[in-house]
Short mmCIF file of C-alpha atoms in Angstrom, two decimals:
data_model
loop_
_atom_site.label_atom_id
_atom_site.label_comp_id
_atom_site.label_asym_id
_atom_site.label_seq_id
_atom_site.Cartn_x
_atom_site.Cartn_y
_atom_site.Cartn_z
CA MET A 1 129.34 52.33 26.24
CA SER A 2 128.73 50.14 29.37
CA ALA A 3 126.41 51.73 31.71
CA ASP A 4 128.39 51.12 34.75
CA LEU A 5 132.22 50.41 34.03
CA LEU A 6 132.74 48.53 37.34
CA ARG A 7 129.70 46.22 37.20
CA GLY A 8 129.36 42.74 35.38
CA ALA A 9 126.43 40.40 35.07
CA LEU A 10 127.11 38.71 38.55
CA VAL A 11 129.69 40.88 40.44
CA ARG A 12 130.84 44.31 40.99
CA LEU A 13 134.35 45.52 41.42
CA ALA A 14 134.41 47.76 44.71
CA ALA A 15 137.16 49.81 46.57
CA PRO A 16 139.18 47.90 48.98
CA ASP A 17 137.96 48.54 52.65
CA PRO A 18 140.55 47.39 55.15
CA GLU A 19 138.08 46.58 57.72
CA THR A 20 135.84 44.25 55.86
CA ASP A 21 138.56 42.98 53.68
CA ALA A 22 140.99 41.90 56.36
CA GLU A 23 138.55 39.41 57.72
CA ALA A 24 138.00 37.97 54.37
CA PHE A 25 141.62 37.62 53.55
CA ALA A 26 142.28 35.96 56.75
CA ARG A 27 139.62 33.44 56.14
CA TRP A 28 140.78 32.74 52.82
CA SER A 29 144.54 32.54 53.94
CA ARG A 30 143.38 29.45 56.09
CA ASP A 31 142.49 27.59 52.83
CA SER A 32 145.66 26.06 51.44
CA GLU A 33 144.39 24.95 48.21
CA TYR A 34 143.41 28.77 47.62
CA ALA A 35 146.82 29.85 48.88
CA ARG A 36 148.70 27.64 46.32
CA LEU A 37 146.52 28.82 43.37
CA GLN A 38 147.01 32.26 44.34
CA ASP A 39 150.85 32.97 44.38
CA SER A 40 154.11 31.21 44.98
CA ASP A 41 154.37 32.10 48.53
CA PRO A 42 154.15 29.12 50.81
CA ALA A 43 150.50 28.63 52.02
CA ARG A 44 150.32 30.40 55.46
CA PRO A 45 147.54 31.41 57.60
CA ARG A 46 147.42 34.96 58.80
CA PRO A 47 145.55 37.04 61.22
CA ALA A 48 143.07 39.79 60.01
CA GLN A 49 145.53 42.40 61.67
CA TYR A 50 148.24 41.25 59.25
CA TYR A 51 146.04 42.37 56.39
CA ARG A 52 145.05 45.62 58.09
CA ASP A 53 148.63 46.50 58.69
CA GLN A 54 149.40 45.57 54.99
CA ALA A 55 146.64 47.83 53.77
CA ALA A 56 148.00 50.79 55.70
CA GLU A 57 151.45 50.33 54.25
CA ALA A 58 150.65 49.70 50.76
CA VAL A 59 150.58 53.11 48.96
CA GLU A 60 151.02 51.93 45.36
CA PRO A 61 150.04 54.90 43.09
CA ASP A 62 150.02 52.62 39.95
CA ALA A 63 148.14 49.80 41.44
CA TYR A 64 144.51 49.71 40.64
CA ALA A 65 143.11 47.40 43.29
CA PHE A 66 139.41 46.11 43.51
CA ARG A 67 137.51 43.86 45.77
CA ILE A 68 135.04 41.42 43.92
CA TRP A 69 131.46 41.54 45.46
CA ARG A 70 128.51 39.50 44.34
CA LEU A 71 125.63 41.64 43.07
CA ALA A 72 122.90 41.73 45.47
CA GLU A 73 119.45 39.89 44.87
CA GLY A 74 117.64 41.48 42.12
CA HIS A 75 120.64 43.15 40.62
CA ALA A 76 122.42 40.09 39.10
CA ALA A 77 121.44 39.02 35.70
CA GLN A 78 119.32 36.03 35.67
CA SER A 79 121.54 32.85 35.21
CA ALA A 80 120.16 29.08 35.60
CA SER A 81 123.39 28.18 37.51
CA VAL A 82 123.54 30.94 39.83
CA LYS A 83 121.42 31.68 42.64
CA PRO A 84 120.97 35.26 43.59
CA THR A 85 122.30 36.10 46.88
CA ALA A 86 121.02 38.32 49.70
CA GLU A 87 122.77 41.49 50.42
CA PRO A 88 126.41 40.21 50.61
CA SER A 89 128.23 41.06 53.64
CA ALA A 90 131.97 40.41 52.42
CA PRO A 91 133.88 40.31 49.26
CA ILE A 92 134.54 37.05 47.48
CA GLY A 93 137.82 37.87 45.91
CA HIS A 94 140.05 40.49 44.67
CA VAL A 95 141.42 41.64 41.32
CA SER A 96 144.15 44.25 40.72
CA LEU A 97 146.03 45.78 37.97
CA TRP A 98 149.63 46.97 38.37
CA VAL A 99 150.04 49.56 35.72
CA VAL A 100 153.36 50.35 33.88
CA TRP A 101 152.41 53.54 32.32
CA PRO A 102 155.42 54.15 30.13
CA HIS A 103 154.69 50.84 28.21
CA ARG A 104 150.81 50.88 28.73
CA ASP A 105 150.84 47.44 30.23
CA ALA A 106 149.47 46.15 33.20
CA TRP A 107 150.06 43.11 35.37
CA LEU A 108 146.71 41.48 36.40
CA GLY A 109 146.26 39.49 39.40
CA ILE A 110 142.80 37.98 40.32
CA GLY A 111 141.68 35.60 42.98
CA ILE A 112 138.09 34.12 44.17
CA GLY A 113 138.89 33.42 47.91
CA ALA A 114 135.42 32.18 48.93
CA ARG A 115 135.62 28.51 47.57
CA GLU A 116 131.86 28.31 47.61
CA CYS A 117 132.05 30.61 44.66
CA TRP A 118 134.56 28.65 42.67
CA GLY A 119 133.33 27.41 39.12
CA GLN A 120 130.32 29.59 39.05
CA GLY A 121 131.39 32.28 36.67
CA TYR A 122 132.04 34.98 39.23
CA GLY A 123 135.94 34.92 38.33
CA THR A 124 135.17 35.12 34.60
CA ASP A 125 132.79 37.88 35.19
CA ALA A 126 135.34 39.70 37.17
CA LEU A 127 137.93 39.32 34.70
CA ARG A 128 135.83 40.61 32.01
CA VAL A 129 135.12 43.72 33.98
CA ALA A 130 138.78 44.28 35.02
CA VAL A 131 140.00 43.83 31.35
CA ARG A 132 137.36 46.30 30.08
CA TYR A 133 138.48 48.80 32.60
CA ALA A 134 142.13 48.30 31.57
CA PHE A 135 141.24 48.95 27.89
CA ASP A 136 138.51 51.36 28.08
CA GLU A 137 139.32 53.55 31.17
CA LEU A 138 143.09 53.21 31.73
CA GLY A 139 143.68 53.00 27.85
CA LEU A 140 146.30 50.21 28.07
CA TRP A 141 147.84 48.59 25.04
CA ARG A 142 148.16 45.06 26.73
CA VAL A 143 147.48 43.22 29.85
CA SER A 144 149.82 40.47 31.22
CA LEU A 145 149.68 37.82 33.85
CA SER A 146 151.06 34.44 35.02
CA VAL A 147 149.28 31.33 36.21
CA LEU A 148 150.26 28.12 37.60
CA GLY A 149 150.44 25.60 34.72
CA THR A 150 148.08 22.99 36.81
CA ASN A 151 145.36 25.61 37.51
CA ALA A 152 142.97 24.38 34.77
CA ARG A 153 139.96 26.65 35.94
CA ALA A 154 142.01 29.73 35.66
CA LEU A 155 143.62 28.86 32.36
CA ARG A 156 140.10 28.38 30.99
CA ALA A 157 138.77 31.71 32.38
CA TYR A 158 141.89 33.40 30.87
CA ALA A 159 141.44 32.01 27.39
CA LYS A 160 137.94 32.65 27.41
CA ALA A 161 138.60 36.39 28.22
CA GLY A 162 141.17 36.30 25.13
CA PHE A 163 144.32 35.68 26.87
CA VAL A 164 146.90 33.92 24.66
CA GLU A 165 149.93 31.79 26.25
CA GLU A 166 153.13 33.73 25.57
CA GLY A 167 155.64 31.61 27.68
CA ARG A 168 156.28 28.80 30.07
CA ALA A 169 158.98 29.10 32.73
CA ARG A 170 159.75 25.25 32.97
CA GLY A 171 159.31 24.02 36.61
CA GLN A 172 159.54 27.39 38.26
CA ASN A 173 157.06 26.16 40.92
CA CYS A 174 157.39 23.19 43.20
CA TYR A 175 154.58 21.44 45.15
CA ASP A 176 154.60 17.97 46.69
CA GLY A 177 157.94 17.38 45.28
CA ALA A 178 156.85 17.98 41.75
CA ARG A 179 157.82 20.82 39.48
CA VAL A 180 155.11 22.80 37.86
CA ASP A 181 155.34 25.42 34.98
CA GLU A 182 154.57 28.87 35.30
CA VAL A 183 152.60 30.01 32.19
CA PHE A 184 152.76 33.54 31.03
CA MET A 185 149.78 34.93 29.21
CA GLY A 186 148.94 38.33 27.50
CA LEU A 187 145.99 40.05 26.02
CA LEU A 188 146.65 42.76 23.34
CA ARG A 189 144.15 45.54 22.99
CA ALA A 190 143.88 44.83 19.14
CA ASP A 191 142.79 41.20 19.92
CA TRP A 192 140.31 42.42 22.65
CA GLU A 193 138.90 45.15 20.29
CA ARG A 194 138.00 42.37 17.55
CA GLY A 195 136.40 40.13 20.09
CA ARG A 196 134.24 42.57 22.04
CA MET B 1 188.91 27.89 44.66
CA ASN B 2 187.24 31.25 45.28
CA TRP B 3 183.51 31.13 44.13
CA LEU B 4 183.42 35.02 43.64
CA ARG B 5 186.31 35.30 41.50
CA GLY B 6 186.95 34.50 37.72
CA GLU B 7 189.89 35.08 35.56
CA ARG B 8 189.04 38.59 34.56
CA VAL B 9 186.45 39.80 37.19
CA GLU B 10 185.22 39.11 40.58
CA LEU B 11 181.82 39.79 42.26
CA ALA B 12 182.63 42.42 44.96
CA ALA B 13 180.55 44.13 47.65
CA LEU B 14 178.71 47.21 47.08
CA ASP B 15 180.38 50.38 48.24
CA LEU B 16 177.32 52.61 48.61
CA GLU B 17 178.80 55.91 48.10
CA ALA B 18 181.29 55.34 45.37
CA ASP B 19 178.89 52.93 43.67
CA THR B 20 176.02 55.48 43.68
CA ARG B 21 178.21 57.95 41.81
CA ARG B 22 178.86 55.21 39.18
CA TYR B 23 175.32 54.34 39.04
CA THR B 24 174.40 57.82 38.22
CA ALA B 25 177.40 58.15 35.64
CA TRP B 26 176.15 55.01 33.84
CA ALA B 27 172.58 55.92 33.75
CA ARG B 28 173.28 59.19 31.93
CA ASP B 29 173.89 56.92 28.90
CA SER B 30 170.33 56.44 27.81
CA GLU B 31 171.28 53.45 25.64
CA TYR B 32 172.67 51.68 28.64
CA TRP B 33 169.52 52.51 30.65
CA ARG B 34 167.26 51.08 27.89
CA LEU B 35 169.29 47.94 27.74
CA VAL B 36 168.88 47.14 31.57
CA ASP B 37 165.61 48.73 32.59
CA THR B 38 161.86 48.94 31.79
CA ARG B 39 161.66 52.37 33.40
CA PRO B 40 162.12 55.42 31.33
CA ALA B 41 165.53 56.73 31.18
CA ARG B 42 165.87 59.72 33.41
CA ALA B 43 168.73 61.93 34.98
CA TRP B 44 169.16 60.28 38.38
CA THR B 45 170.09 62.38 41.51
CA THR B 46 172.71 61.01 43.73
CA ALA B 47 169.81 60.80 46.60
CA GLN B 48 167.58 58.79 44.10
CA ALA B 49 170.47 56.46 43.15
CA ARG B 50 171.42 55.86 46.65
CA THR B 51 168.03 54.70 47.63
CA GLU B 52 167.69 52.67 44.58
CA LEU B 53 170.99 50.68 45.46
CA ASP B 54 170.43 50.75 49.35
CA ASP B 55 166.79 49.67 49.36
CA GLY B 56 166.99 46.18 47.90
CA LEU B 57 169.71 45.13 50.50
CA PRO B 58 167.79 44.54 53.57
CA GLN B 59 165.66 42.17 52.02
CA ALA B 60 166.92 38.66 52.73
CA SER B 61 166.19 37.38 49.20
CA ALA B 62 168.09 40.34 47.41
CA LEU B 63 171.62 40.17 46.59
CA LEU B 64 173.78 42.57 44.69
CA PHE B 65 177.39 42.44 43.53
CA MET B 66 179.37 45.00 41.61
CA ILE B 67 181.42 43.43 38.96
CA GLN B 68 185.07 44.45 39.42
CA ALA B 69 187.75 44.01 36.86
CA LEU B 70 190.84 42.25 38.31
CA ALA B 71 193.39 43.70 36.22
CA ASP B 72 192.88 47.41 37.44
CA GLY B 73 190.22 47.13 40.08
CA ARG B 74 187.70 49.12 38.25
CA ARG B 75 183.82 48.57 38.75
CA VAL B 76 182.52 47.73 35.42
CA GLY B 77 178.99 46.57 36.07
CA PHE B 78 176.54 44.92 38.55
CA VAL B 79 174.84 41.71 39.01
CA ASP B 80 171.82 41.18 41.26
CA MET B 81 169.90 38.06 42.27
CA ALA B 82 166.67 37.51 43.98
CA ALA B 83 164.88 34.54 45.22
CA GLY B 84 161.27 34.95 43.70
CA ALA B 85 160.21 32.39 46.29
CA TRP B 86 162.63 30.54 48.43
CA THR B 87 160.60 27.05 48.43
CA PRO B 88 160.88 26.36 44.63
CA GLY B 89 164.37 27.74 44.42
CA ASP B 90 163.69 29.98 41.62
CA VAL B 91 166.39 32.88 41.25
CA TRP B 92 165.79 35.97 39.26
CA LEU B 93 168.95 37.44 37.78
CA GLY B 94 169.82 40.81 36.29
CA ILE B 95 173.26 42.01 34.87
CA GLY B 96 174.62 45.26 33.40
CA ILE B 97 178.00 46.36 32.08
CA GLY B 98 177.84 50.19 32.61
CA ALA B 99 180.48 52.01 30.20
CA ARG B 100 180.29 51.59 26.60
CA ALA B 101 183.97 51.04 26.65
CA ASP B 102 183.56 47.90 28.49
CA TRP B 103 180.85 46.43 26.25
CA GLY B 104 181.68 43.47 24.34
CA ARG B 105 184.85 42.40 26.10
CA GLY B 106 183.54 39.53 27.89
CA TYR B 107 183.09 40.92 31.27
CA GLY B 108 179.44 40.23 31.36
CA ALA B 109 179.80 36.74 30.22
CA GLU B 110 182.22 35.89 33.02
CA ALA B 111 180.22 37.57 35.60
CA LEU B 112 177.16 35.74 34.55
CA ARG B 113 179.17 32.34 34.88
CA LEU B 114 180.14 33.45 38.41
CA ALA B 115 176.72 34.30 39.33
CA LEU B 116 175.20 31.19 38.07
CA ARG B 117 177.59 29.15 39.89
CA TYR B 118 176.61 31.31 43.01
CA ALA B 119 172.99 30.79 42.49
CA PHE B 120 173.32 26.95 41.85
CA ASP B 121 175.96 26.08 44.32
CA GLU B 122 175.55 28.76 47.17
CA LEU B 123 171.88 29.64 46.91
CA ASP B 124 171.07 25.98 45.75
CA ALA B 125 168.71 27.42 43.12
CA SER B 126 166.69 24.92 41.14
CA ARG B 127 166.38 27.27 38.16
CA VAL B 128 167.46 30.88 37.26
CA SER B 129 165.18 33.03 35.41
CA LEU B 130 165.57 36.34 33.70
CA THR B 131 164.14 38.77 31.12
CA VAL B 132 165.74 40.28 28.36
CA PHE B 133 164.63 42.87 25.60
CA GLU B 134 164.16 42.03 21.94
CA TYR B 135 166.46 44.72 20.87
CA ASN B 136 169.27 43.49 23.05
CA PRO B 137 170.89 40.84 20.89
CA ARG B 138 174.46 41.02 22.54
CA ALA B 139 172.85 39.97 25.99
CA ILE B 140 170.58 37.40 24.43
CA ARG B 141 173.66 35.82 22.76
CA VAL B 142 175.51 35.74 26.16
CA TYR B 143 172.57 34.00 27.83
CA GLU B 144 172.21 31.36 25.08
CA LYS B 145 175.97 30.78 25.26
CA ALA B 146 175.63 30.20 29.09
CA GLY B 147 172.74 27.60 28.50
CA PHE B 148 169.66 29.51 28.83
CA ALA B 149 166.59 28.42 26.85
CA HIS B 150 164.16 30.57 25.46
CA GLU B 151 160.76 30.11 27.32
CA GLY B 152 158.51 32.90 26.46
CA ARG B 153 157.87 36.16 24.70
CA GLU B 154 155.43 38.92 25.83
CA ARG B 155 154.29 40.47 22.69
CA GLY B 156 154.79 44.27 22.32
CA ARG B 157 155.45 44.44 26.06
CA LEU B 158 157.97 47.40 25.62
CA ASN B 159 157.08 50.89 24.09
CA ARG B 160 160.22 52.49 22.99
CA ALA B 161 161.27 54.78 20.17
CA GLY B 162 157.92 54.71 18.77
CA ARG B 163 157.40 51.13 18.33
CA ARG B 164 156.66 48.03 20.21
CA TRP B 165 159.31 45.41 21.31
CA ASP B 166 159.05 41.92 22.90
CA MET B 167 160.11 41.01 26.26
CA LEU B 168 161.72 37.68 26.31
CA TYR B 169 161.76 35.08 29.32
CA LEU B 170 164.86 32.99 29.45
CA GLY B 171 165.47 30.13 32.01
CA LEU B 172 168.13 27.57 32.90
CA ARG B 173 167.45 24.59 34.88
CA ARG B 174 169.86 23.16 37.30
CA ASP B 175 170.23 19.91 35.39
CA GLU B 176 170.91 21.98 32.35
CA TRP B 177 173.59 23.96 33.96
CA GLN B 178 175.14 20.90 35.40
CA ALA B 179 175.07 19.07 31.95
CA ASN B 180 176.88 22.24 30.42
CA GLY B 181 180.16 21.38 31.81
CA ALA B 182 181.90 24.01 29.93
CA ALA B 183 180.14 26.81 31.92
CA ARG B 184 181.49 25.41 35.02
CA ALA B 185 185.00 24.71 33.94
CA THR B 186 185.76 27.97 32.31
CA SER B 187 185.17 30.03 35.56
#
């Protein structure tokens, strides 16, 4: 049993906080590369107020939403490639599980908005914590997600976490005049148990 | 030519009060419910059903049609479409034939042809997507006949009657729909 369910080696999953989060989400929304990787809506900068209003509206009882925070200096596990940070003042990303209770399934969405944190294992670590939460705390049977077929970094992270490709909606997305597949992935509890 | 009308059915506007009553009546058949929805079968109150039917309509991306038999004007089912995201032109489609007596009579197949023509010719969709449950071979056959390709299979995504069932993803691209001249000509 883990000492802290919501803490990984590099990050912790924290509760959403509309005040702190809104500024971060607004900052990320100005990064069109991030926006394209994040979802199929057109990239579009939004003011912080937009995210504050959204937070006030969104009451989804079956959504388990977290913000990803780097662990403060001294708390992060030592890793050669990662510099410990001073006390962080903003989240670096978000991860949510939208649970469908009758089927014990959840849809997972994750993003590292702070691009200076890309490719350093934060997403992989947050994903591991979120998946562990889904199985050990929520008692789910499977976790589902979809990802843009060209998002090699995310595909690698999901595969590392045990997700298996289950389908491919051919050309469901379109960027720069080219059709891009949407890839569906799933992780069964039984497979995750074997790999833990 | 009327794009909303076939030989046996037409796609008609929602009549909120009357169709709400139909919706609750159809939903009382749990087998029907399990074929069209992932949520648990339940006894729907009129108020719940009205909210369900009314809620999607203000969204610009949501289109709900009732399937009406031309012979006697009866409402036999529904078809809804939603643009997942407008820019890539992907339209999600859902369809259901409510009363058991109307199953297997080709109403769904014709309504699907009309809906596809609407999606491609009116909404300018580049593809149409849908999900269907492993235990619904009748629907899977109808989709295959309309030209849909199997694109994915979420393992054990549904938990029903004490076992796990797959959720299937099917898709039809515009070029495939256009090449499939039969689907166009028959409607």
